[in-house]
């Protein structure tokens, strides 16, 4: 049996009761040795939020609860052949900023002040990403954009000291005087360029 041609093997197995389509699928099926199922047999691509206890002293630690976000996927634009029409890799991440209790109230108010024009009529902040052809990478890009927005709003501007304010005022005065002097110099140059007038004697 081991030396029979492969067609005769199929005929022999079909005679034993196995269907040809099942045998063909088993023969044509191929799994790479470095596939995700082989390397990580117990892993899953499902989005879950790990257990995390934020530090009360820190306004934002970078942790974003996934269950508080509304994430949708759609077909991405740009080059990619037929695959771009089949795979939904574009990520839209949205949440209602005014009801985001997982963001510090001070940071939330600052974000409303900075990004109020970007909100929808219902008050949702939308972050999109379609930079790659991977759904997971685009989602990670959206989350990183959201972290950057929160961290930018968390930065507090320190009040300058009186000495610093005086130095800034002196610089502004010096710049204003220099601007006026340059304008006067340009005015004199334009006056010298005028043609001479003929005086009747």
Short mmCIF file of C-alpha atoms in Angstrom, two decimals:
data_model
loop_
_atom_site.label_atom_id
_atom_site.label_comp_id
_atom_site.label_asym_id
_atom_site.label_seq_id
_atom_site.Cartn_x
_atom_site.Cartn_y
_atom_site.Cartn_z
CA UNK A 1 0.00 0.00 0.00
CA UNK A 2 2.90 2.37 0.73
CA UNK A 3 4.22 2.04 -2.84
CA UNK A 4 0.90 2.64 -4.60
CA UNK A 5 0.45 5.90 -6.56
CA UNK A 6 -1.44 8.65 -4.76
CA UNK A 7 -4.47 8.28 -7.01
CA UNK A 8 -4.80 4.63 -6.15
CA UNK A 9 -4.54 5.55 -2.46
CA UNK A 10 -7.50 7.91 -2.82
CA UNK A 11 -9.52 5.27 -4.64
CA UNK A 12 -8.73 2.72 -1.97
CA UNK A 13 -9.76 5.09 0.82
CA UNK A 14 -12.92 6.09 -1.03
CA UNK A 15 -13.77 2.44 -1.26
CA UNK A 16 -13.41 2.21 2.51
CA UNK A 17 -16.13 4.84 2.99
CA UNK A 18 -14.24 8.16 3.14
CA UNK A 19 -15.49 10.95 0.89
CA UNK A 20 -13.22 12.44 -1.76
CA UNK A 21 -13.87 16.05 -0.69
CA UNK A 22 -12.85 15.35 2.91
CA UNK A 23 -9.64 13.68 1.80
CA UNK A 24 -8.87 16.53 -0.57
CA UNK A 25 -9.38 19.13 2.16
CA UNK A 26 -7.08 17.25 4.50
CA UNK A 27 -4.43 16.98 1.80
CA UNK A 28 -4.66 20.64 0.74
CA UNK A 29 -4.81 22.02 4.29
CA UNK A 30 -1.52 23.53 5.42
CA UNK A 31 -0.53 25.23 8.63
CA UNK A 32 2.76 26.98 9.01
CA UNK A 33 5.08 26.04 11.83
CA UNK A 34 5.16 29.69 12.91
CA UNK A 35 1.41 30.36 12.78
CA UNK A 36 -0.29 32.02 15.75
CA UNK A 37 -2.17 28.84 16.60
CA UNK A 38 1.10 26.94 16.76
CA UNK A 39 3.14 29.51 18.66
CA UNK A 40 0.37 30.59 21.04
CA UNK A 41 -2.17 27.77 21.26
CA UNK A 42 -3.95 29.26 24.28
CA UNK A 43 -3.91 32.90 23.15
CA UNK A 44 -6.87 34.91 21.91
CA UNK A 45 -7.24 38.18 20.02
CA UNK A 46 -10.29 39.19 22.05
CA UNK A 47 -10.00 42.63 23.62
CA UNK A 48 -10.02 42.39 27.38
CA UNK A 49 -9.10 44.84 30.10
CA UNK A 50 -6.64 43.43 32.62
CA UNK A 51 -7.11 43.97 36.32
CA UNK A 52 -5.53 47.29 37.22
CA UNK A 53 -5.59 49.54 40.27
CA UNK A 54 -4.68 53.12 39.37
CA UNK A 55 -2.44 55.18 41.61
CA UNK A 56 -4.59 57.83 43.36
CA UNK A 57 -1.65 60.26 43.37
CA UNK A 58 -1.29 60.09 39.60
CA UNK A 59 -3.81 61.91 37.43
CA UNK A 60 -3.33 59.63 34.41
CA UNK A 61 -1.27 56.45 34.38
CA UNK A 62 -1.88 55.55 30.72
CA UNK A 63 -4.50 52.92 31.56
CA UNK A 64 -7.63 53.07 29.37
CA UNK A 65 -10.60 50.79 30.19
CA UNK A 66 -11.64 49.15 26.93
CA UNK A 67 -15.21 48.52 28.08
CA UNK A 68 -15.75 52.29 28.32
CA UNK A 69 -14.98 52.81 24.63
CA UNK A 70 -17.12 52.26 21.55
CA UNK A 71 -14.89 50.65 18.91
CA UNK A 72 -16.03 49.99 15.35
CA UNK A 73 -14.20 48.62 12.32
CA UNK A 74 -14.67 49.42 8.65
CA UNK A 75 -12.95 49.00 5.31
CA UNK A 76 -9.83 51.09 4.95
CA UNK A 77 -9.07 53.40 2.04
CA UNK A 78 -5.91 53.61 -0.02
CA UNK A 79 -3.82 50.97 -1.80
CA UNK A 80 -4.03 47.34 -0.85
CA UNK A 81 -5.50 45.42 -3.77
CA UNK A 82 -8.55 43.24 -3.32
CA UNK A 83 -7.65 42.50 0.28
CA UNK A 84 -8.43 46.07 1.34
CA UNK A 85 -12.06 45.53 0.30
CA UNK A 86 -12.38 42.27 2.23
CA UNK A 87 -10.74 43.09 5.56
CA UNK A 88 -12.08 45.74 7.94
CA UNK A 89 -8.89 47.29 9.31
CA UNK A 90 -9.93 50.92 9.80
CA UNK A 91 -10.65 51.66 13.46
CA UNK A 92 -13.06 54.27 14.84
CA UNK A 93 -12.75 54.81 18.57
CA UNK A 94 -15.33 57.02 20.26
CA UNK A 95 -16.53 57.90 23.73
CA UNK A 96 -18.58 60.64 25.35
CA UNK A 97 -16.04 63.00 26.85
CA UNK A 98 -18.37 64.64 29.36
CA UNK A 99 -19.30 61.23 30.83
CA UNK A 100 -15.78 59.73 30.86
CA UNK A 101 -15.51 59.12 34.61
CA UNK A 102 -12.21 57.26 34.12
CA UNK A 103 -10.52 60.58 33.27
CA UNK A 104 -9.63 63.03 36.03
CA UNK A 105 -12.21 65.85 36.18
CA UNK A 106 -9.56 68.56 35.75
CA UNK A 107 -8.11 66.81 32.71
CA UNK A 108 -11.60 66.26 31.31
CA UNK A 109 -12.42 69.96 31.60
CA UNK A 110 -9.13 70.88 29.94
CA UNK A 111 -9.83 68.44 27.10
CA UNK A 112 -13.27 69.97 26.61
CA UNK A 113 -11.59 73.36 26.39
CA UNK A 114 -8.87 72.24 23.97
CA UNK A 115 -10.84 69.81 21.78
CA UNK A 116 -14.39 71.07 22.11
CA UNK A 117 -14.59 71.83 18.37
CA UNK A 118 -13.69 68.23 17.52
CA UNK A 119 -16.67 66.79 19.40
CA UNK A 120 -19.82 65.66 17.65
CA UNK A 121 -23.23 67.15 18.36
CA UNK A 122 -23.80 64.43 20.95
CA UNK A 123 -20.50 65.20 22.67
CA UNK A 124 -18.52 62.21 21.39
CA UNK A 125 -14.79 62.41 20.76
CA UNK A 126 -13.85 60.30 17.74
CA UNK A 127 -10.34 59.04 17.01
CA UNK A 128 -9.65 57.22 13.74
CA UNK A 129 -6.70 55.27 12.39
CA UNK A 130 -6.10 53.45 9.11
CA UNK A 131 -2.33 53.84 8.85
CA UNK A 132 -1.66 50.10 8.59
CA UNK A 133 -3.40 47.05 7.15
CA UNK A 134 -3.62 45.46 10.60
CA UNK A 135 -6.71 45.89 12.74
CA UNK A 136 -4.79 45.41 15.97
CA UNK A 137 -2.06 47.91 15.04
CA UNK A 138 -4.63 50.53 14.06
CA UNK A 139 -6.42 50.01 17.36
CA UNK A 140 -3.12 50.44 19.21
CA UNK A 141 -2.53 53.64 17.23
CA UNK A 142 -5.94 54.99 18.27
CA UNK A 143 -5.26 54.22 21.92
CA UNK A 144 -1.87 55.93 21.72
CA UNK A 145 -3.46 59.02 20.16
CA UNK A 146 -5.97 59.09 23.00
CA UNK A 147 -3.20 58.79 25.58
CA UNK A 148 -1.35 61.69 23.96
CA UNK A 149 -4.47 63.87 24.09
CA UNK A 150 -4.99 63.09 27.76
CA UNK A 151 -1.34 63.66 28.66
CA UNK A 152 -1.27 66.98 26.79
CA UNK A 153 -4.30 68.12 28.76
CA UNK A 154 -2.73 66.92 32.02
CA UNK A 155 0.28 69.22 31.64
CA UNK A 156 -0.11 72.21 33.93
CA UNK A 157 1.45 75.52 32.96
CA UNK A 158 3.40 77.11 35.80
CA UNK A 159 2.98 80.80 36.47
CA UNK A 160 6.14 82.72 35.55
CA UNK A 161 7.96 84.54 38.31
CA UNK A 162 7.91 88.38 38.47
CA UNK A 163 11.50 88.53 37.20
CA UNK A 164 10.59 86.37 34.20
CA UNK A 165 7.55 88.51 33.46
CA UNK A 166 9.69 91.66 33.57
CA UNK A 167 12.24 90.14 31.18
CA UNK A 168 9.46 89.18 28.78
CA UNK A 169 8.04 92.71 28.94
CA UNK A 170 11.46 94.25 28.21
CA UNK A 171 11.92 91.94 25.22
CA UNK A 172 8.55 92.94 23.83
CA UNK A 173 9.41 96.63 24.23
CA UNK A 174 12.77 96.15 22.54
CA UNK A 175 11.15 94.29 19.65
CA UNK A 176 8.54 97.05 19.26
CA UNK A 177 11.21 99.79 19.19
CA UNK A 178 13.23 97.87 16.62
CA UNK A 179 10.14 97.41 14.45
CA UNK A 180 9.38 101.14 14.53
CA UNK A 181 13.00 102.02 13.70
CA UNK A 182 12.98 99.67 10.70
CA UNK A 183 9.74 101.17 9.43
CA UNK A 184 11.20 104.67 9.65
CA UNK A 185 14.31 103.56 7.80
CA UNK A 186 12.22 102.00 5.03
CA UNK A 187 10.15 105.18 4.81
CA UNK A 188 13.29 107.30 4.33
CA UNK A 189 14.56 104.95 1.62
CA UNK A 190 11.28 105.20 -0.26
CA UNK A 191 11.45 109.00 -0.01
CA UNK A 192 14.92 109.07 -1.55
CA UNK A 193 13.75 106.94 -4.49
CA UNK A 194 11.25 109.60 -5.66
CA UNK A 195 12.19 111.37 -8.91
CA UNK A 196 13.46 114.96 -8.58
CA UNK A 197 10.95 117.74 -9.16
CA UNK A 198 11.50 120.43 -11.80
CA UNK A 199 11.41 123.92 -10.33
CA UNK A 200 10.59 126.77 -12.71
CA UNK A 201 12.96 129.69 -12.29
#
